[in-house]
Amino acid sequence: MKESADKVYENDGNQDVLKLITSTRCTILDVGCGSGTLAKILSDMGHTVDGITISPEEYYSAEIKCRKVYLYNLELGLPPELTQMQYDYVICSH
């Protein structure tokens, strides 16, 4: 577990996932958001993105790209704050 929390995942965005977002101005939850690369692309497209990461380093990078980032271990389930939220899309791409 600690190994995952210490890494910072970055990429050029997942083009296959981006093609699936067909609506405009959606609210999206990016589970395992990494450093927020995909969130940045989606935000630039007009979407509102929240993210979840286990890594404090990713959190600090993603928080400037997302509306809200949850620093949370998903092995414990979802962050309690999310039980009241609704999203148009939930991305679990990695």
mmCIF file of C-alpha atoms in Angstrom:
data_model
loop_
_atom_site.group_PDB
_atom_site.id
_atom_site.type_symbol
_atom_site.label_atom_id
_atom_site.label_comp_id
_atom_site.label_asym_id
_atom_site.label_seq_id
_atom_site.Cartn_x
_atom_site.Cartn_y
_atom_site.Cartn_z
ATOM 1 C CA MET A 1 0.000 0.000 0.000
ATOM 2 C CA LYS A 2 2.688 2.504 0.930
ATOM 3 C CA GLU A 3 4.325 1.976 -2.448
ATOM 4 C CA SER A 4 1.215 3.312 -4.254
ATOM 5 C CA ALA A 5 0.938 6.280 -1.905
ATOM 6 C CA ASP A 6 4.493 7.346 -2.728
ATOM 7 C CA LYS A 7 4.117 7.411 -6.520
ATOM 8 C CA VAL A 8 2.926 10.248 -8.714
ATOM 9 C CA TYR A 9 1.139 9.069 -11.848
ATOM 10 C CA GLU A 10 1.103 11.355 -14.870
ATOM 11 C CA ASN A 11 0.217 10.714 -18.493
ATOM 12 C CA ASP A 12 -1.087 12.491 -21.580
ATOM 13 C CA GLY A 13 -4.713 11.742 -20.743
ATOM 14 C CA ASN A 14 -6.592 8.605 -21.650
ATOM 15 C CA GLN A 15 -7.966 9.239 -25.145
ATOM 16 C CA ASP A 16 -10.183 6.135 -25.056
ATOM 17 C CA VAL A 17 -11.877 7.421 -21.901
ATOM 18 C CA LEU A 18 -12.180 10.972 -23.228
ATOM 19 C CA LYS A 19 -14.081 9.664 -26.276
ATOM 20 C CA LEU A 20 -16.714 8.195 -23.934
ATOM 21 C CA ILE A 21 -17.586 11.560 -22.374
ATOM 22 C CA THR A 22 -20.273 12.588 -24.850
ATOM 23 C CA SER A 23 -22.186 15.148 -22.798
ATOM 24 C CA THR A 24 -21.181 18.747 -22.251
ATOM 25 C CA ARG A 25 -20.554 20.430 -18.920
ATOM 26 C CA CYS A 26 -20.775 17.261 -16.846
ATOM 27 C CA THR A 27 -19.823 16.529 -13.278
ATOM 28 C CA ILE A 28 -17.195 13.788 -13.233
ATOM 29 C CA LEU A 29 -15.520 11.774 -10.485
ATOM 30 C CA ASP A 30 -12.035 10.564 -11.428
ATOM 31 C CA VAL A 31 -11.243 7.619 -9.137
ATOM 32 C CA GLY A 32 -7.475 7.263 -8.947
ATOM 33 C CA CYS A 33 -6.957 10.686 -10.488
ATOM 34 C CA GLY A 34 -3.166 10.618 -10.256
ATOM 35 C CA SER A 35 -1.690 14.081 -10.598
ATOM 36 C CA GLY A 36 -4.849 15.350 -12.310
ATOM 37 C CA THR A 37 -3.802 15.127 -15.960
ATOM 38 C CA LEU A 38 -7.159 13.774 -17.139
ATOM 39 C CA ALA A 39 -8.998 16.181 -14.828
ATOM 40 C CA LYS A 40 -7.161 19.111 -16.437
ATOM 41 C CA ILE A 41 -8.168 18.005 -19.930
ATOM 42 C CA LEU A 42 -11.781 17.493 -18.843
ATOM 43 C CA SER A 43 -11.879 20.819 -16.997
ATOM 44 C CA ASP A 44 -10.535 22.576 -20.086
ATOM 45 C CA MET A 45 -13.440 20.986 -21.991
ATOM 46 C CA GLY A 46 -15.885 22.629 -19.562
ATOM 47 C CA HIS A 47 -16.527 19.738 -17.175
ATOM 48 C CA THR A 48 -16.408 19.851 -13.382
ATOM 49 C CA VAL A 49 -14.067 17.190 -12.026
ATOM 50 C CA ASP A 50 -13.504 15.807 -8.538
ATOM 51 C CA GLY A 51 -10.736 13.299 -7.922
ATOM 52 C CA ILE A 52 -9.652 10.655 -5.449
ATOM 53 C CA THR A 53 -6.032 9.709 -4.791
ATOM 54 C CA ILE A 54 -4.124 7.878 -2.087
ATOM 55 C CA SER A 55 -0.919 9.832 -2.709
ATOM 56 C CA PRO A 56 -0.266 13.114 -0.862
ATOM 57 C CA GLU A 57 2.078 14.185 -3.663
ATOM 58 C CA GLU A 58 -0.596 13.543 -6.298
ATOM 59 C CA TYR A 59 -3.138 15.347 -4.137
ATOM 60 C CA TYR A 60 -1.169 18.588 -4.208
ATOM 61 C CA SER A 61 -0.754 18.414 -7.965
ATOM 62 C CA ALA A 62 -4.375 17.395 -8.639
ATOM 63 C CA GLU A 63 -5.977 19.945 -6.336
ATOM 64 C CA ILE A 64 -5.183 22.773 -8.758
ATOM 65 C CA LYS A 65 -6.848 20.840 -11.597
ATOM 66 C CA CYS A 66 -9.955 19.537 -9.816
ATOM 67 C CA ARG A 67 -12.850 21.187 -8.026
ATOM 68 C CA LYS A 68 -12.188 18.907 -5.060
ATOM 69 C CA VAL A 69 -9.650 16.150 -4.425
ATOM 70 C CA TYR A 70 -10.121 13.508 -1.765
ATOM 71 C CA LEU A 71 -6.986 12.022 -0.213
ATOM 72 C CA TYR A 72 -8.355 8.613 0.620
ATOM 73 C CA ASN A 73 -7.564 4.906 0.661
ATOM 74 C CA LEU A 74 -10.213 3.255 -1.524
ATOM 75 C CA GLU A 75 -9.640 -0.068 0.214
ATOM 76 C CA LEU A 76 -11.796 1.543 2.929
ATOM 77 C CA GLY A 77 -14.599 2.259 0.444
ATOM 78 C CA LEU A 78 -15.463 5.724 -0.840
ATOM 79 C CA PRO A 79 -14.801 8.895 1.120
ATOM 80 C CA PRO A 80 -17.867 9.514 3.337
ATOM 81 C CA GLU A 81 -18.407 12.963 1.757
ATOM 82 C CA LEU A 82 -19.165 11.314 -1.580
ATOM 83 C CA THR A 83 -22.264 9.503 -0.334
ATOM 84 C CA GLN A 84 -24.262 12.697 -0.901
ATOM 85 C CA MET A 85 -22.734 13.562 -4.278
ATOM 86 C CA GLN A 86 -24.066 12.779 -7.754
ATOM 87 C CA TYR A 87 -21.919 12.524 -10.858
ATOM 88 C CA ASP A 88 -22.744 12.221 -14.539
ATOM 89 C CA TYR A 89 -19.650 10.060 -15.068
ATOM 90 C CA VAL A 90 -17.357 8.079 -12.779
ATOM 91 C CA ILE A 91 -13.971 7.285 -14.295
ATOM 92 C CA CYS A 92 -11.920 4.324 -13.076
ATOM 93 C CA SER A 93 -9.466 4.078 -15.928
ATOM 94 C CA HIS A 94 -6.290 2.676 -14.387
#
